[in-house]
PDB file of C-alpha atoms in Angstrom:
ATOM      1  CA  MET A   1     136.764  16.884  78.253  1.00  0.00           C
ATOM      2  CA  GLN A   2     136.134  14.987  81.853  1.00  0.00           C
ATOM      3  CA  ARG A   3     135.454  16.962  84.535  1.00  0.00           C
ATOM      4  CA  ARG A   4     136.222  15.970  87.929  1.00  0.00           C
ATOM      5  CA  HIS A   5     133.974  17.262  90.966  1.00  0.00           C
ATOM      6  CA  ARG A   6     135.010  16.076  94.361  1.00  0.00           C
ATOM      7  CA  LEU A   7     132.284  15.576  97.628  1.00  0.00           C
ATOM      8  CA  LEU A   8     133.071  17.131 101.189  1.00  0.00           C
ATOM      9  CA  ALA A   9     132.764  14.037 103.013  1.00  0.00           C
ATOM     10  CA  LEU A  10     129.966  14.554 105.795  1.00  0.00           C
ATOM     11  CA  ALA A  11     130.123  12.681 109.193  1.00  0.00           C
ATOM     12  CA  ALA A  12     129.635   8.928 109.432  1.00  0.00           C
ATOM     13  CA  CYS A  13     126.430   7.557 110.447  1.00  0.00           C
ATOM     14  CA  CYS A  14     123.715   7.344 107.439  1.00  0.00           C
ATOM     15  CA  LEU A  15     121.234   5.433 107.313  1.00  0.00           C
ATOM     16  CA  GLY A  16     121.446   2.624 105.023  1.00  0.00           C
ATOM     17  CA  THR A  17     124.983   1.922 104.552  1.00  0.00           C
ATOM     18  CA  MET A  18     126.722  -1.241 104.228  1.00  0.00           C
ATOM     19  CA  GLY A  19     128.746  -0.446 107.254  1.00  0.00           C
ATOM     20  CA  SER A  20     129.580   2.410 109.462  1.00  0.00           C
ATOM     21  CA  GLY A  21     132.085   5.792 109.060  1.00  0.00           C
ATOM     22  CA  ALA A  22     131.558   7.158 105.103  1.00  0.00           C
ATOM     23  CA  THR A  23     134.769   8.867 105.162  1.00  0.00           C
ATOM     24  CA  HIS A  24     135.794   9.496 101.429  1.00  0.00           C
ATOM     25  CA  ALA A  25     133.709  11.665  99.501  1.00  0.00           C
ATOM     26  CA  MET A  26     131.826  10.167  96.265  1.00  0.00           C
ATOM     27  CA  GLU A  27     133.309  11.659  93.460  1.00  0.00           C
ATOM     28  CA  LEU A  28     131.656  13.088  89.883  1.00  0.00           C
ATOM     29  CA  ALA A  29     133.081  12.488  86.367  1.00  0.00           C
ATOM     30  CA  THR A  30     131.550  13.985  83.066  1.00  0.00           C
ATOM     31  CA  HIS A  31     132.622  11.898  79.998  1.00  0.00           C
ATOM     32  CA  GLY A  32     130.967  13.688  77.301  1.00  0.00           C
ATOM     33  CA  ASN A  33     127.303  12.807  78.078  1.00  0.00           C
ATOM     34  CA  THR A  34     128.006   9.958  80.693  1.00  0.00           C
ATOM     35  CA  LEU A  35     128.052  11.267  84.289  1.00  0.00           C
ATOM     36  CA  ILE A  36     129.773   8.397  86.249  1.00  0.00           C
ATOM     37  CA  LEU A  37     129.334   8.520  90.421  1.00  0.00           C
ATOM     38  CA  SER A  38     131.493   6.597  92.575  1.00  0.00           C
ATOM     39  CA  GLY A  39     132.334   5.697  96.186  1.00  0.00           C
ATOM     40  CA  PRO A  40     130.001   6.448  98.967  1.00  0.00           C
ATOM     41  CA  VAL A  41     126.998   8.164  98.879  1.00  0.00           C
ATOM     42  CA  VAL A  42     127.877  11.020 101.643  1.00  0.00           C
ATOM     43  CA  GLY A  43     125.051  13.109 101.678  1.00  0.00           C
ATOM     44  CA  THR A  44     125.862  16.052  98.983  1.00  0.00           C
ATOM     45  CA  GLU A  45     125.144  14.122  95.694  1.00  0.00           C
ATOM     46  CA  LEU A  46     121.739  15.405  94.918  1.00  0.00           C
ATOM     47  CA  VAL A  47     123.154  19.193  94.495  1.00  0.00           C
ATOM     48  CA  MET A  48     126.011  18.586  92.663  1.00  0.00           C
ATOM     49  CA  VAL A  49     123.912  15.766  90.011  1.00  0.00           C
ATOM     50  CA  LYS A  50     121.440  18.100  89.252  1.00  0.00           C
ATOM     51  CA  ASP A  51     124.527  21.058  88.949  1.00  0.00           C
ATOM     52  CA  ALA A  52     126.189  18.712  86.349  1.00  0.00           C
ATOM     53  CA  PHE A  53     122.544  18.108  84.616  1.00  0.00           C
ATOM     54  CA  ALA A  54     122.345  22.119  84.855  1.00  0.00           C
ATOM     55  CA  ALA A  55     125.708  22.421  83.235  1.00  0.00           C
ATOM     56  CA  ASN A  56     125.225  19.376  80.522  1.00  0.00           C
ATOM     57  CA  PRO A  57     121.422  19.050  79.888  1.00  0.00           C
ATOM     58  CA  LYS A  58     122.383  16.368  77.355  1.00  0.00           C
ATOM     59  CA  ILE A  59     123.577  14.049  79.692  1.00  0.00           C
ATOM     60  CA  ASP A  60     121.711  10.530  79.050  1.00  0.00           C
ATOM     61  CA  LEU A  61     123.731   8.139  80.876  1.00  0.00           C
ATOM     62  CA  VAL A  62     124.867   7.938  84.572  1.00  0.00           C
ATOM     63  CA  VAL A  63     127.179   4.989  85.482  1.00  0.00           C
ATOM     64  CA  LEU A  64     127.309   4.103  89.050  1.00  0.00           C
ATOM     65  CA  ARG A  65     130.317   2.501  90.261  1.00  0.00           C
ATOM     66  CA  ASN A  66     131.908   0.134  93.312  1.00  0.00           C
ATOM     67  CA  SER A  67     129.743   1.897  95.896  1.00  0.00           C
ATOM     68  CA  HIS A  68     128.179   0.409  99.154  1.00  0.00           C
ATOM     69  CA  GLY A  69     125.556   3.304  99.735  1.00  0.00           C
ATOM     70  CA  GLY A  70     125.585   5.598 102.449  1.00  0.00           C
ATOM     71  CA  ASP A  71     122.679   8.029 102.982  1.00  0.00           C
ATOM     72  CA  ALA A  72     119.530   6.846 102.742  1.00  0.00           C
ATOM     73  CA  TRP A  73     117.732   9.949 101.880  1.00  0.00           C
ATOM     74  CA  THR A  74     120.469  11.237  99.247  1.00  0.00           C
ATOM     75  CA  GLY A  75     119.673   7.408  97.752  1.00  0.00           C
ATOM     76  CA  TYR A  76     115.876   8.071  97.291  1.00  0.00           C
ATOM     77  CA  ARG A  77     116.292  11.648  95.942  1.00  0.00           C
ATOM     78  CA  VAL A  78     118.757  11.250  93.394  1.00  0.00           C
ATOM     79  CA  GLY A  79     116.806   8.076  91.930  1.00  0.00           C
ATOM     80  CA  GLU A  80     113.883  10.113  92.029  1.00  0.00           C
ATOM     81  CA  PHE A  81     115.129  13.052  89.905  1.00  0.00           C
ATOM     82  CA  LEU A  82     117.055  10.514  87.448  1.00  0.00           C
ATOM     83  CA  ARG A  83     113.469   9.106  86.837  1.00  0.00           C
ATOM     84  CA  ASP A  84     112.053  12.367  85.944  1.00  0.00           C
ATOM     85  CA  VAL A  85     115.040  12.706  83.991  1.00  0.00           C
ATOM     86  CA  GLY A  86     114.957  10.222  82.081  1.00  0.00           C
ATOM     87  CA  VAL A  87     118.044   8.893  81.928  1.00  0.00           C
ATOM     88  CA  THR A  88     119.432   5.506  81.789  1.00  0.00           C
ATOM     89  CA  THR A  89     121.210   4.248  84.813  1.00  0.00           C
ATOM     90  CA  ALA A  90     123.884   1.661  84.396  1.00  0.00           C
ATOM     91  CA  VAL A  91     125.821  -0.634  87.213  1.00  0.00           C
ATOM     92  CA  SER A  92     129.835  -0.810  86.693  1.00  0.00           C
ATOM     93  CA  GLY A  93     130.970  -3.061  89.862  1.00  0.00           C
ATOM     94  CA  TYR A  94     128.738  -2.965  92.749  1.00  0.00           C
ATOM     95  CA  CYS A  95     125.981  -0.682  93.361  1.00  0.00           C
ATOM     96  CA  ILE A  96     124.833  -1.276  96.928  1.00  0.00           C
ATOM     97  CA  SER A  97     122.272  -0.080  99.258  1.00  0.00           C
ATOM     98  CA  SER A  98     121.316   3.771  98.441  1.00  0.00           C
ATOM     99  CA  CYS A  99     123.184   3.232  95.325  1.00  0.00           C
ATOM    100  CA  SER A 100     120.348   0.757  94.249  1.00  0.00           C
ATOM    101  CA  ARG A 101     117.960   3.132  94.924  1.00  0.00           C
ATOM    102  CA  MET A 102     119.801   5.817  92.231  1.00  0.00           C
ATOM    103  CA  PHE A 103     120.189   2.844  89.980  1.00  0.00           C
ATOM    104  CA  LEU A 104     116.489   1.814  90.029  1.00  0.00           C
ATOM    105  CA  GLY A 105     115.892   5.784  89.128  1.00  0.00           C
ATOM    106  CA  GLY A 106     116.578   4.966  85.627  1.00  0.00           C
ATOM    107  CA  LYS A 107     114.269   5.346  83.034  1.00  0.00           C
ATOM    108  CA  TYR A 108     115.969   2.775  81.271  1.00  0.00           C
ATOM    109  CA  ARG A 109     117.878   0.333  83.637  1.00  0.00           C
ATOM    110  CA  LEU A 110     121.761  -1.918  81.857  1.00  0.00           C
ATOM    111  CA  PHE A 111     124.970  -3.724  83.360  1.00  0.00           C
ATOM    112  CA  THR A 112     128.390  -2.544  81.987  1.00  0.00           C
ATOM    113  CA  ASP A 113     131.034  -4.974  80.922  1.00  0.00           C
ATOM    114  CA  ASP A 114     133.287  -2.846  83.085  1.00  0.00           C
ATOM    115  CA  TYR A 115     134.291  -5.708  85.065  1.00  0.00           C
ATOM    116  CA  PRO A 116     133.946  -9.481  85.239  1.00  0.00           C
ATOM    117  CA  ALA A 117     130.287 -10.553  85.420  1.00  0.00           C
ATOM    118  CA  ASP A 118     130.406 -12.138  88.388  1.00  0.00           C
ATOM    119  CA  ARG A 119     131.730  -8.988  90.060  1.00  0.00           C
ATOM    120  CA  THR A 120     129.024  -7.088  88.405  1.00  0.00           C
ATOM    121  CA  LEU A 121     126.061  -6.463  90.548  1.00  0.00           C
ATOM    122  CA  VAL A 122     123.300  -4.645  92.003  1.00  0.00           C
ATOM    123  CA  GLY A 123     122.560  -5.545  95.807  1.00  0.00           C
ATOM    124  CA  PHE A 124     119.270  -4.309  98.129  1.00  0.00           C
ATOM    125  CA  HIS A 125     118.723  -4.570 101.798  1.00  0.00           C
ATOM    126  CA  GLY A 126     116.912  -2.333 104.293  1.00  0.00           C
ATOM    127  CA  HIS A 127     117.634   0.644 105.778  1.00  0.00           C
ATOM    128  CA  TYR A 128     120.463   0.224 109.301  1.00  0.00           C
ATOM    129  CA  GLY A 129     121.631   2.090 112.074  1.00  0.00           C
ATOM    130  CA  ALA A 130     125.135   3.469 113.086  1.00  0.00           C
ATOM    131  CA  ASP A 131     125.368  -0.433 114.663  1.00  0.00           C
ATOM    132  CA  GLY A 132     124.530  -1.877 111.370  1.00  0.00           C
ATOM    133  CA  ASN A 133     121.404  -3.028 112.986  1.00  0.00           C
ATOM    134  CA  LEU A 134     117.913  -3.132 110.845  1.00  0.00           C
ATOM    135  CA  ASP A 135     116.230   0.144 111.573  1.00  0.00           C
ATOM    136  CA  ARG A 136     112.452  -0.861 110.732  1.00  0.00           C
ATOM    137  CA  ALA A 137     111.131   2.331 112.092  1.00  0.00           C
ATOM    138  CA  ALA A 138     113.284   3.980 109.110  1.00  0.00           C
ATOM    139  CA  VAL A 139     112.305   1.272 106.368  1.00  0.00           C
ATOM    140  CA  GLN A 140     108.579   1.899 107.592  1.00  0.00           C
ATOM    141  CA  LYS A 141     109.061   6.065 107.401  1.00  0.00           C
ATOM    142  CA  ASN A 142     110.307   5.753 103.971  1.00  0.00           C
ATOM    143  CA  GLY A 143     108.255   3.559 102.128  1.00  0.00           C
ATOM    144  CA  LEU A 144     110.860   1.662 101.308  1.00  0.00           C
ATOM    145  CA  TYR A 145     108.776  -1.175  99.890  1.00  0.00           C
ATOM    146  CA  ALA A 146     106.236   0.745  98.042  1.00  0.00           C
ATOM    147  CA  TRP A 147     109.007   2.724  96.538  1.00  0.00           C
ATOM    148  CA  THR A 148     110.563  -0.330  95.567  1.00  0.00           C
ATOM    149  CA  LEU A 149     107.844  -1.916  93.875  1.00  0.00           C
ATOM    150  CA  ARG A 150     107.106   1.700  91.641  1.00  0.00           C
ATOM    151  CA  TYR A 151     110.668   2.445  90.790  1.00  0.00           C
ATOM    152  CA  SER A 152     111.169  -1.710  89.407  1.00  0.00           C
ATOM    153  CA  ASP A 153     108.294  -0.451  87.075  1.00  0.00           C
ATOM    154  CA  GLY A 154     105.747  -3.139  88.969  1.00  0.00           C
ATOM    155  CA  LYS A 155     107.901  -6.234  88.280  1.00  0.00           C
ATOM    156  CA  GLY A 156     109.374  -6.564  91.914  1.00  0.00           C
ATOM    157  CA  ASP A 157     108.350  -9.877  93.643  1.00  0.00           C
ATOM    158  CA  PRO A 158     106.864  -8.334  96.701  1.00  0.00           C
ATOM    159  CA  ASP A 159     107.299 -11.424  98.814  1.00  0.00           C
ATOM    160  CA  LEU A 160     111.524 -11.244  97.594  1.00  0.00           C
ATOM    161  CA  VAL A 161     111.106  -7.167  98.536  1.00  0.00           C
ATOM    162  CA  LYS A 162     109.518  -8.133 102.107  1.00  0.00           C
ATOM    163  CA  ARG A 163     112.488 -10.091 102.637  1.00  0.00           C
ATOM    164  CA  TRP A 164     115.068  -8.189 101.600  1.00  0.00           C
ATOM    165  CA  ILE A 165     114.292  -5.010 103.557  1.00  0.00           C
ATOM    166  CA  SER A 166     113.817  -6.794 106.424  1.00  0.00           C
ATOM    167  CA  ILE A 167     117.514  -8.206 106.421  1.00  0.00           C
ATOM    168  CA  GLU A 168     118.441  -7.775 109.777  1.00  0.00           C
ATOM    169  CA  LYS A 169     122.910  -7.260 109.636  1.00  0.00           C
ATOM    170  CA  ASN A 170     123.562  -5.026 107.260  1.00  0.00           C
ATOM    171  CA  ARG A 171     126.150  -6.896 105.360  1.00  0.00           C
ATOM    172  CA  GLY A 172     123.725  -9.263 103.905  1.00  0.00           C
ATOM    173  CA  ALA A 173     121.784  -7.963 100.677  1.00  0.00           C
ATOM    174  CA  ALA A 174     119.680  -9.424  97.711  1.00  0.00           C
ATOM    175  CA  ASN A 175     122.057  -9.634  95.048  1.00  0.00           C
ATOM    176  CA  PHE A 176     121.278  -9.461  91.015  1.00  0.00           C
ATOM    177  CA  PHE A 177     123.326 -10.148  88.784  1.00  0.00           C
ATOM    178  CA  HIS A 178     123.565  -9.952  85.021  1.00  0.00           C
ATOM    179  CA  PRO A 179     120.974 -13.025  83.761  1.00  0.00           C
ATOM    180  CA  ASP A 180     123.507 -14.102  81.527  1.00  0.00           C
ATOM    181  CA  LEU A 181     125.854 -15.394  84.853  1.00  0.00           C
ATOM    182  CA  GLY A 182     122.651 -18.407  85.681  1.00  0.00           C
ATOM    183  CA  ALA A 183     124.078 -20.380  82.476  1.00  0.00           C
ATOM    184  CA  ARG A 184     127.967 -20.432  84.402  1.00  0.00           C
ATOM    185  CA  LEU A 185     126.190 -20.709  88.471  1.00  0.00           C
ATOM    186  CA  GLY A 186     122.959 -21.746  87.641  1.00  0.00           C
ATOM    187  CA  ASN A 187     121.508 -18.571  89.298  1.00  0.00           C
ATOM    188  CA  SER A 188     122.046 -15.208  88.663  1.00  0.00           C
ATOM    189  CA  VAL A 189     120.299 -14.149  92.218  1.00  0.00           C
ATOM    190  CA  PHE A 190     121.986 -14.529  95.755  1.00  0.00           C
ATOM    191  CA  PHE A 191     120.270 -13.621  98.698  1.00  0.00           C
ATOM    192  CA  CYS A 192     122.736 -13.135 101.647  1.00  0.00           C
ATOM    193  CA  ASP A 193     121.393 -13.065 105.309  1.00  0.00           C
ATOM    194  CA  GLY A 194     124.433 -11.165 106.921  1.00  0.00           C
ATOM    195  CA  LEU A 195     124.697 -13.258 109.417  1.00  0.00           C
ATOM    196  CA  THR A 196     128.053 -14.694 108.085  1.00  0.00           C
ATOM    197  CA  PRO A 197     130.419 -13.296 105.900  1.00  0.00           C
ATOM    198  CA  GLN A 198     130.055 -14.440 102.165  1.00  0.00           C
ATOM    199  CA  ASN A 199     130.764 -14.075  98.641  1.00  0.00           C
ATOM    200  CA  PRO A 200     127.330 -13.207  97.422  1.00  0.00           C
ATOM    201  CA  THR A 201     127.086 -16.176  94.950  1.00  0.00           C
ATOM    202  CA  SER A 202     127.733 -18.240  97.604  1.00  0.00           C
ATOM    203  CA  CYS A 203     124.336 -16.998  99.129  1.00  0.00           C
ATOM    204  CA  GLU A 204     121.143 -18.395  98.643  1.00  0.00           C
ATOM    205  CA  PRO A 205     119.712 -18.360  94.680  1.00  0.00           C
ATOM    206  CA  ILE A 206     116.887 -17.079  94.265  1.00  0.00           C
ATOM    207  CA  ALA A 207     115.442 -18.487  91.296  1.00  0.00           C
ATOM    208  CA  THR A 208     114.473 -15.210  89.295  1.00  0.00           C
ATOM    209  CA  ASN A 209     116.380 -13.065  87.664  1.00  0.00           C
ATOM    210  CA  ALA A 210     117.479  -8.737  87.043  1.00  0.00           C
ATOM    211  CA  LEU A 211     115.410  -8.385  83.953  1.00  0.00           C
ATOM    212  CA  GLU A 212     112.280  -9.993  85.194  1.00  0.00           C
ATOM    213  CA  ARG A 213     112.642  -8.053  88.480  1.00  0.00           C
ATOM    214  CA  GLY A 214     112.823  -4.978  87.017  1.00  0.00           C
ATOM    215  CA  VAL A 215     115.964  -4.024  88.017  1.00  0.00           C
ATOM    216  CA  ILE A 216     116.876  -3.833  84.476  1.00  0.00           C
ATOM    217  CA  THR A 217     115.137  -3.183  81.782  1.00  0.00           C
ATOM    218  CA  ASP A 218     117.602  -4.276  78.817  1.00  0.00           C
ATOM    219  CA  VAL A 219     119.828  -7.507  78.783  1.00  0.00           C
ATOM    220  CA  ARG A 220     122.376  -5.002  76.718  1.00  0.00           C
ATOM    221  CA  ARG A 221     125.654  -4.628  78.207  1.00  0.00           C
ATOM    222  CA  VAL A 222     127.521  -1.082  77.539  1.00  0.00           C
ATOM    223  CA  ALA A 223     130.978   0.070  78.287  1.00  0.00           C
ATOM    224  CA  SER A 224     131.848   3.066  80.227  1.00  0.00           C
ATOM    225  CA  PRO A 225     133.798   5.737  78.482  1.00  0.00           C
ATOM    226  CA  ASP A 226     136.137   5.208  80.710  1.00  0.00           C
ATOM    227  CA  GLN A 227     136.536   1.906  80.814  1.00  0.00           C
ATOM    228  CA  GLY A 228     140.235   1.662  79.310  1.00  0.00           C
ATOM    229  CA  LEU A 229     141.413   3.323  81.982  1.00  0.00           C
ATOM    230  CA  LEU A 230     140.295   1.239  84.957  1.00  0.00           C
ATOM    231  CA  PRO A 231     143.094  -0.332  86.859  1.00  0.00           C
ATOM    232  CA  GLY A 232     141.867  -4.347  85.870  1.00  0.00           C
ATOM    233  CA  ARG A 233     141.742  -3.161  82.069  1.00  0.00           C
ATOM    234  CA  GLN A 234     144.951  -1.787  82.050  1.00  0.00           C
ATOM    235  CA  ARG A 235     146.210  -4.637  83.604  1.00  0.00           C
ATOM    236  CA  ALA A 236     144.369  -6.679  81.091  1.00  0.00           C
ATOM    237  CA  LEU A 237     146.324  -5.529  78.120  1.00  0.00           C
ATOM    238  CA  GLN A 238     149.434  -5.962  80.084  1.00  0.00           C
ATOM    239  CA  PHE A 239     149.280  -9.433  80.824  1.00  0.00           C
ATOM    240  CA  PRO A 240     146.537 -10.666  77.850  1.00  0.00           C
ATOM    241  CA  PRO A 241     145.329 -14.325  77.743  1.00  0.00           C
ATOM    242  CA  SER A 242     147.322 -17.375  76.117  1.00  0.00           C
ATOM    243  CA  GLY A 243     144.753 -19.546  75.098  1.00  0.00           C
ATOM    244  CA  TYR A 244     146.326 -21.797  76.899  1.00  0.00           C
ATOM    245  CA  ALA A 245     142.695 -22.756  79.013  1.00  0.00           C
ATOM    246  CA  ALA A 246     139.782 -20.845  80.766  1.00  0.00           C
ATOM    247  CA  LEU A 247     140.180 -19.380  83.739  1.00  0.00           C
ATOM    248  CA  ALA A 248     138.282 -21.650  85.963  1.00  0.00           C
ATOM    249  CA  ASP A 249     139.091 -24.946  83.692  1.00  0.00           C
ATOM    250  CA  LEU A 250     140.699 -26.899  86.415  1.00  0.00           C
ATOM    251  CA  GLY A 251     141.824 -29.688  83.998  1.00  0.00           C
ATOM    252  CA  LYS A 252     143.959 -27.567  82.436  1.00  0.00           C
ATOM    253  CA  LEU A 253     145.704 -26.379  85.661  1.00  0.00           C
ATOM    254  CA  PRO A 254     149.492 -27.975  85.658  1.00  0.00           C
ATOM    255  CA  LEU A 255     149.367 -29.169  89.482  1.00  0.00           C
ATOM    256  CA  GLU A 256     148.783 -32.853  90.274  1.00  0.00           C
ATOM    257  CA  SER A 257     148.379 -31.796  93.915  1.00  0.00           C
ATOM    258  CA  ALA A 258     145.169 -32.006  95.287  1.00  0.00           C
ATOM    259  CA  ALA A 259     145.897 -28.849  97.808  1.00  0.00           C
ATOM    260  CA  GLY A 260     147.595 -26.741  94.563  1.00  0.00           C
ATOM    261  CA  THR A 261     143.479 -27.208  93.047  1.00  0.00           C
ATOM    262  CA  GLU A 262     142.369 -26.649  96.090  1.00  0.00           C
ATOM    263  CA  GLN A 263     144.616 -23.123  96.618  1.00  0.00           C
ATOM    264  CA  TYR A 264     143.738 -22.226  93.000  1.00  0.00           C
ATOM    265  CA  GLN A 265     139.726 -22.409  93.264  1.00  0.00           C
ATOM    266  CA  ARG A 266     140.426 -19.887  96.625  1.00  0.00           C
ATOM    267  CA  TYR A 267     142.238 -17.562  94.164  1.00  0.00           C
ATOM    268  CA  LEU A 268     139.202 -17.590  91.497  1.00  0.00           C
ATOM    269  CA  GLN A 269     137.332 -16.555  94.825  1.00  0.00           C
ATOM    270  CA  ALA A 270     139.553 -13.912  95.507  1.00  0.00           C
ATOM    271  CA  LYS A 271     139.472  -9.420  94.203  1.00  0.00           C
ATOM    272  CA  PRO A 272     141.913  -8.642  91.621  1.00  0.00           C
ATOM    273  CA  PRO A 273     144.636  -7.386  91.757  1.00  0.00           C
ATOM    274  CA  ARG A 274     145.768 -11.644  91.937  1.00  0.00           C
ATOM    275  CA  ALA A 275     148.277 -13.550  90.231  1.00  0.00           C
ATOM    276  CA  PHE A 276     148.566 -16.950  90.591  1.00  0.00           C
ATOM    277  CA  ALA A 277     151.711 -19.061  90.005  1.00  0.00           C
ATOM    278  CA  VAL A 278     152.860 -22.426  89.915  1.00  0.00           C
ATOM    279  CA  ALA A 279     156.029 -24.896  89.023  1.00  0.00           C
ATOM    280  CA  PRO A 280     157.604 -27.160  86.817  1.00  0.00           C
ATOM    281  CA  THR A 281     157.507 -29.854  89.832  1.00  0.00           C
ATOM    282  CA  ARG A 282     153.666 -29.614  89.198  1.00  0.00           C
ATOM    283  CA  GLN A 283     153.392 -29.413  93.089  1.00  0.00           C
ATOM    284  CA  HIS A 284     154.324 -26.039  94.371  1.00  0.00           C
ATOM    285  CA  TRP A 285     152.511 -22.958  93.574  1.00  0.00           C
ATOM    286  CA  GLY A 286     152.119 -19.795  95.341  1.00  0.00           C
ATOM    287  CA  TRP A 287     149.147 -16.888  94.658  1.00  0.00           C
ATOM    288  CA  VAL A 288     148.127 -13.316  95.956  1.00  0.00           C
ATOM    289  CA  SER A 289     145.606 -10.760  96.022  1.00  0.00           C
ATOM    290  CA  GLY A 290     145.813  -7.234  96.564  1.00  0.00           C
ATOM    291  CA  GLY A 291     147.660  -5.769  99.682  1.00  0.00           C
ATOM    292  CA  THR A 292     150.897  -5.100  98.142  1.00  0.00           C
ATOM    293  CA  ASP A 293     151.965  -3.341  95.373  1.00  0.00           C
ATOM    294  CA  ASP A 294     153.137  -6.545  92.706  1.00  0.00           C
ATOM    295  CA  VAL A 295     151.208  -9.281  93.134  1.00  0.00           C
ATOM    296  CA  ASN A 296     152.777 -11.053  90.361  1.00  0.00           C
ATOM    297  CA  ALA A 297     156.553 -10.646  91.735  1.00  0.00           C
ATOM    298  CA  ALA A 298     154.931 -11.611  95.458  1.00  0.00           C
ATOM    299  CA  ALA A 299     152.857 -15.206  93.822  1.00  0.00           C
ATOM    300  CA  LEU A 300     156.545 -16.095  91.758  1.00  0.00           C
ATOM    301  CA  LYS A 301     158.426 -15.760  95.472  1.00  0.00           C
ATOM    302  CA  ARG A 302     156.023 -17.523  97.195  1.00  0.00           C
ATOM    303  CA  CYS A 303     155.725 -20.492  94.515  1.00  0.00           C
ATOM    304  CA  GLU A 304     159.948 -20.555  94.415  1.00  0.00           C
ATOM    305  CA  GLU A 305     160.469 -20.542  98.528  1.00  0.00           C
ATOM    306  CA  ARG A 306     158.563 -23.730  98.127  1.00  0.00           C
ATOM    307  CA  ALA A 307     159.902 -24.879  94.838  1.00  0.00           C
ATOM    308  CA  LYS A 308     163.549 -23.755  95.534  1.00  0.00           C
ATOM    309  CA  GLN A 309     163.570 -23.026  91.673  1.00  0.00           C
ATOM    310  CA  ALA A 310     161.583 -20.643  89.418  1.00  0.00           C
ATOM    311  CA  CYS A 311     158.045 -20.557  89.038  1.00  0.00           C
ATOM    312  CA  THR A 312     155.776 -19.292  86.095  1.00  0.00           C
ATOM    313  CA  LEU A 313     152.498 -17.174  86.348  1.00  0.00           C
ATOM    314  CA  TYR A 314     149.988 -19.110  85.532  1.00  0.00           C
ATOM    315  CA  SER A 315     147.108 -16.273  85.910  1.00  0.00           C
ATOM    316  CA  VAL A 316     146.803 -13.070  86.461  1.00  0.00           C
ATOM    317  CA  ASP A 317     143.292 -11.448  87.140  1.00  0.00           C
ATOM    318  CA  ASP A 318     140.911 -13.240  85.335  1.00  0.00           C
ATOM    319  CA  ASN A 319     143.262 -14.111  82.783  1.00  0.00           C
ATOM    320  CA  VAL A 320     144.986 -17.292  82.437  1.00  0.00           C
ATOM    321  CA  VAL A 321     149.030 -16.034  80.910  1.00  0.00           C
ATOM    322  CA  TYR A 322     150.486 -19.757  80.882  1.00  0.00           C
ATOM    323  CA  HIS A 323     152.395 -20.795  78.182  1.00  0.00           C
TER     324      HIS A 323
END
């Protein structure tokens, strides 16, 4: 049975956050012997995590899902507690800043396959003030460099750790994806300096991987027990792949327009929910990502307004649905 705990939100200014003002509480949910933590780290998680373990001492997997971090002190303490109890941690979606220290606390550390590989990452950086600028005193006081090397089981690259704890803006991070992503993108670790907004995989590639540097201890992927309830998974069942083409296969895209192909490449960088529609003319298209209740209908409408005729969905989220 699932047990869900809603934490009280705390005031905004937390060291180590990816942005100022954590206004929503973190959520903890138990599914059997799995504990799932999602959302911003607001400062009360240590007590709640300990309470969850007291209620179920058999918890052996802690999933960290879609968290930009937050309160720095809590990240350290939860990570240390998880190491003491010897559990496995797994990242589901993104886990950045203080969340990454919770993740490193796991005795064993893995990626999940809850989300696509290029949107599943652990991101590391320094400590930051309310203005988003690096707080060097906090980095030094908390011993972030030595702590990271210790909890990466001594495998962290000292030079790379020094780089990421010195990133000047809290938008930057050293982002570690599953090593298998390297086969598709050439690299699986990307260093973003935070000076300009960037998709993590478009940042500086680093010639190493998460296993080599102790971010993970095993290349196996696991499925969270609530995976089937995730919105993206439900949409994938509703709009399954047709088998016509791989998502990134531009050669199969039914468009004879350089502009349309360029827009499809932009679509591939957008976050779900998203949909891309094409017209029989092979000259017109339309796509939408987020910001609407029905991206499918919105993409079709945009395409049809341009083509002046009915359009067809080509892709929905991460699936090509075109026949």
